[in-house]
PDB file of C-alpha atoms in Angstrom:
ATOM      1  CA  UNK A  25     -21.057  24.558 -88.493  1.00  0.00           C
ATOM      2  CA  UNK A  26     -18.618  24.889 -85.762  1.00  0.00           C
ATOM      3  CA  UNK A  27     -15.024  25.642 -87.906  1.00  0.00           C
ATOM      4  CA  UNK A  28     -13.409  26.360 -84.114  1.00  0.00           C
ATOM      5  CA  UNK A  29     -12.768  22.307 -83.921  1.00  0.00           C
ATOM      6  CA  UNK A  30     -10.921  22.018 -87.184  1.00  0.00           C
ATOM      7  CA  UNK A  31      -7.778  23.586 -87.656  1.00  0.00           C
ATOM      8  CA  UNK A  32      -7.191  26.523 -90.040  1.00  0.00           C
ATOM      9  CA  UNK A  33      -5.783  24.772 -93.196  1.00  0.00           C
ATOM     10  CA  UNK A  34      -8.622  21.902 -92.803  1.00  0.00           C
ATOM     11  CA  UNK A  35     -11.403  24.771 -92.965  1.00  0.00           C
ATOM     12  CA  UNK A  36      -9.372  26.982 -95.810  1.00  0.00           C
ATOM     13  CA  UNK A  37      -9.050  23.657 -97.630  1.00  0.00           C
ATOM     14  CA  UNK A  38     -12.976  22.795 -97.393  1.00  0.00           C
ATOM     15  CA  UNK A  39     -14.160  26.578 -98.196  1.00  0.00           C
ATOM     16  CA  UNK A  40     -11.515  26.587-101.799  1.00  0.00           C
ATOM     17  CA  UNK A  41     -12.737  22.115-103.023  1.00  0.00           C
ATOM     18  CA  UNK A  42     -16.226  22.789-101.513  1.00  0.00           C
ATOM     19  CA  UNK A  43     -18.140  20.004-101.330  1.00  0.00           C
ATOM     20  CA  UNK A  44     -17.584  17.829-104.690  1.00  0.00           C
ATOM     21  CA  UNK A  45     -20.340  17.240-107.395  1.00  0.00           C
ATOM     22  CA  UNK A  46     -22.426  14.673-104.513  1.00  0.00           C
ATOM     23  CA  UNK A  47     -24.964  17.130-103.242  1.00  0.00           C
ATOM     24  CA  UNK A  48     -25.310  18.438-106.944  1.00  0.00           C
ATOM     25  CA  UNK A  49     -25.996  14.632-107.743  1.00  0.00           C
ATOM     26  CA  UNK A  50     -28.147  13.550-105.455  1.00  0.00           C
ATOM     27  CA  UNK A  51     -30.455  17.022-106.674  1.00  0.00           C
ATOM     28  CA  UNK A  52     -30.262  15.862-110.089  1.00  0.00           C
ATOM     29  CA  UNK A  53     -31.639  12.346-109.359  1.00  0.00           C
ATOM     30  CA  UNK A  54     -33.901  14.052-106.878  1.00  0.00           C
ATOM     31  CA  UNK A  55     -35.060  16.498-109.975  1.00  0.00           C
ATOM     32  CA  UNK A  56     -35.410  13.201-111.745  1.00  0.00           C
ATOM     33  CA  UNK A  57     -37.376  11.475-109.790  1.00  0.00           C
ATOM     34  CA  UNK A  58     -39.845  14.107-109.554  1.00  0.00           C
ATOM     35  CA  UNK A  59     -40.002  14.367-113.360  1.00  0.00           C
ATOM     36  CA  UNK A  60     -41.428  10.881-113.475  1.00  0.00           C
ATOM     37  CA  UNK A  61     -43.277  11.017-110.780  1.00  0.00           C
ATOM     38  CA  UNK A  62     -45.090  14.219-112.221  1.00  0.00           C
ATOM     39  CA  UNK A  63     -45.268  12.253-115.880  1.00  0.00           C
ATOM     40  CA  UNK A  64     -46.835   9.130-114.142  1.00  0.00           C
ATOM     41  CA  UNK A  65     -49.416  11.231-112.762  1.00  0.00           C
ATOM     42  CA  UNK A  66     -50.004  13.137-115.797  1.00  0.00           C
ATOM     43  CA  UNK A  67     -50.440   9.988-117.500  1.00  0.00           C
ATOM     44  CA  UNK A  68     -52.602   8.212-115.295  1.00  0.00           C
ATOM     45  CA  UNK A  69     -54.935  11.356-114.308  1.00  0.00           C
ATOM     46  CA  UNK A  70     -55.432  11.748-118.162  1.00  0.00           C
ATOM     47  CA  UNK A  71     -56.368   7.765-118.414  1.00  0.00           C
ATOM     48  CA  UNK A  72     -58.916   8.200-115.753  1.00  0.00           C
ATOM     49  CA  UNK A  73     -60.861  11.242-117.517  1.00  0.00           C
ATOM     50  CA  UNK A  74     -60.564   9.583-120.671  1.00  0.00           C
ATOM     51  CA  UNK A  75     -61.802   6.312-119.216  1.00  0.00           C
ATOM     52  CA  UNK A  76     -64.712   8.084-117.485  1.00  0.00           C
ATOM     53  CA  UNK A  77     -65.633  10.931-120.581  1.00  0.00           C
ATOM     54  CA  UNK A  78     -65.726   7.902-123.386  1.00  0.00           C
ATOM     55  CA  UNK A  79     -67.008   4.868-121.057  1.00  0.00           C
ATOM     56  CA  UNK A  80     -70.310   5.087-118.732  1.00  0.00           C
ATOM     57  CA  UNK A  81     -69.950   8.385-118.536  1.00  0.00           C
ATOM     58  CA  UNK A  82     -71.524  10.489-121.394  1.00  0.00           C
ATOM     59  CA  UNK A  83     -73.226  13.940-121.638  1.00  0.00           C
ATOM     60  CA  UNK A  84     -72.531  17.393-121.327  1.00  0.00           C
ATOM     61  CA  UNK A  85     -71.331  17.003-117.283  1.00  0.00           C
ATOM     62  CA  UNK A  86     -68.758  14.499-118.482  1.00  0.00           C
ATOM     63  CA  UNK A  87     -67.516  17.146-121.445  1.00  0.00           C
ATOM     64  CA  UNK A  88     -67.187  19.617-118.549  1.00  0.00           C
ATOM     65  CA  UNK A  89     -65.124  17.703-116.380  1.00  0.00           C
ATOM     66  CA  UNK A  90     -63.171  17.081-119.179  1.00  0.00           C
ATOM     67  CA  UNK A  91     -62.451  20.623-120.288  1.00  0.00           C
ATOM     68  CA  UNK A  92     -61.759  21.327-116.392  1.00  0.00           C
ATOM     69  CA  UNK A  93     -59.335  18.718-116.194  1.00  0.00           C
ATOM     70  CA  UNK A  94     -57.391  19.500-119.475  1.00  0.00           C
ATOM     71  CA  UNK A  95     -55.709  22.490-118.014  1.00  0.00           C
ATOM     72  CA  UNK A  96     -54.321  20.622-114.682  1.00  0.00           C
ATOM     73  CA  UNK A  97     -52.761  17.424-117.016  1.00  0.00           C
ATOM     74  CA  UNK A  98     -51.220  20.324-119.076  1.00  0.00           C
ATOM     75  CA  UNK A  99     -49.431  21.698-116.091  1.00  0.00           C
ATOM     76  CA  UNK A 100     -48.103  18.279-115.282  1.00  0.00           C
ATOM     77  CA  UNK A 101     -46.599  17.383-118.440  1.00  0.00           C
ATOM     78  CA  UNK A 102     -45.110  21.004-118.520  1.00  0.00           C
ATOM     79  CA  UNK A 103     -43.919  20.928-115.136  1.00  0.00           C
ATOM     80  CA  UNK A 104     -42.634  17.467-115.479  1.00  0.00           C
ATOM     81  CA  UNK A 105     -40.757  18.509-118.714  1.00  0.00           C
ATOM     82  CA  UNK A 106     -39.117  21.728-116.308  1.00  0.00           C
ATOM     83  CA  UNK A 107     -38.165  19.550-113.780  1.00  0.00           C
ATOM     84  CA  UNK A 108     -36.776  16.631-116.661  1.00  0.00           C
ATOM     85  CA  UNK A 109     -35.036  20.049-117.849  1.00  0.00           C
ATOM     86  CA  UNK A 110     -33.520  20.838-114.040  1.00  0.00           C
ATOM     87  CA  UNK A 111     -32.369  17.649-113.441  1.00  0.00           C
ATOM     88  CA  UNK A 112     -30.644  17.790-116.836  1.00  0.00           C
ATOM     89  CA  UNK A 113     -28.675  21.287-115.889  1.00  0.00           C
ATOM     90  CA  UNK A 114     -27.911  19.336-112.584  1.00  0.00           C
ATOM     91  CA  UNK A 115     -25.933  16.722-113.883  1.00  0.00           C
ATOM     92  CA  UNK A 116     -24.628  19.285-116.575  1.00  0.00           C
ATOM     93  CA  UNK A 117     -23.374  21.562-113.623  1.00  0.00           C
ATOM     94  CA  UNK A 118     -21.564  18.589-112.148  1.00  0.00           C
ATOM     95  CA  UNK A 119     -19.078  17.631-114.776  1.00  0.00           C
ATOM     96  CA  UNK A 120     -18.035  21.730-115.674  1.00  0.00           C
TER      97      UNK A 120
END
């Protein structure tokens, strides 16, 4: 930032309105976004274990790939459900 080519009141004026609730929006959507993203995947990586552990794929290798893969779906539904949770307090921050 280079305040030397805007007058005085111009840059007082921008430092007391700051920049409006935009860049507060566009992180909310952004938070959004990820949210699904994160719930597709959860989703979809659970539908391929299941697929594999209760189709073709049967004995005690496929029940260990299951109980691997349990732990990583977890973190994607809970870390989709933070980041739901984020972009929630986003767009709550923008209308106080």
């Amino acid at each position: 930032m280079d305040f030397g080519i805007y007058p005085p009141e111009i840059n007082s004026g921008r430092k007391y309105t700051g920049p409006g609730p935009g860049p507060m929006l566009a992180a909310a959507q952004a938070w959004g976004i990820l949210a699904d993203e994160l719930y597709t995947a959860a989703s979809g990586y659970q539908w391929v274990v299941s697929e594999l552990a209760e189709g073709t794929w049967s004995g005690p290798s496929s029940t260990a790939m299951r109980t691997a893969a349990e732990p990583y779906v977890e973190w994607l539904s809970a870390t989709a459900a933070r980041t739901q949770h984020a972009a929630a307090q986003a767009r709550t921050a923008t209308a106080a």
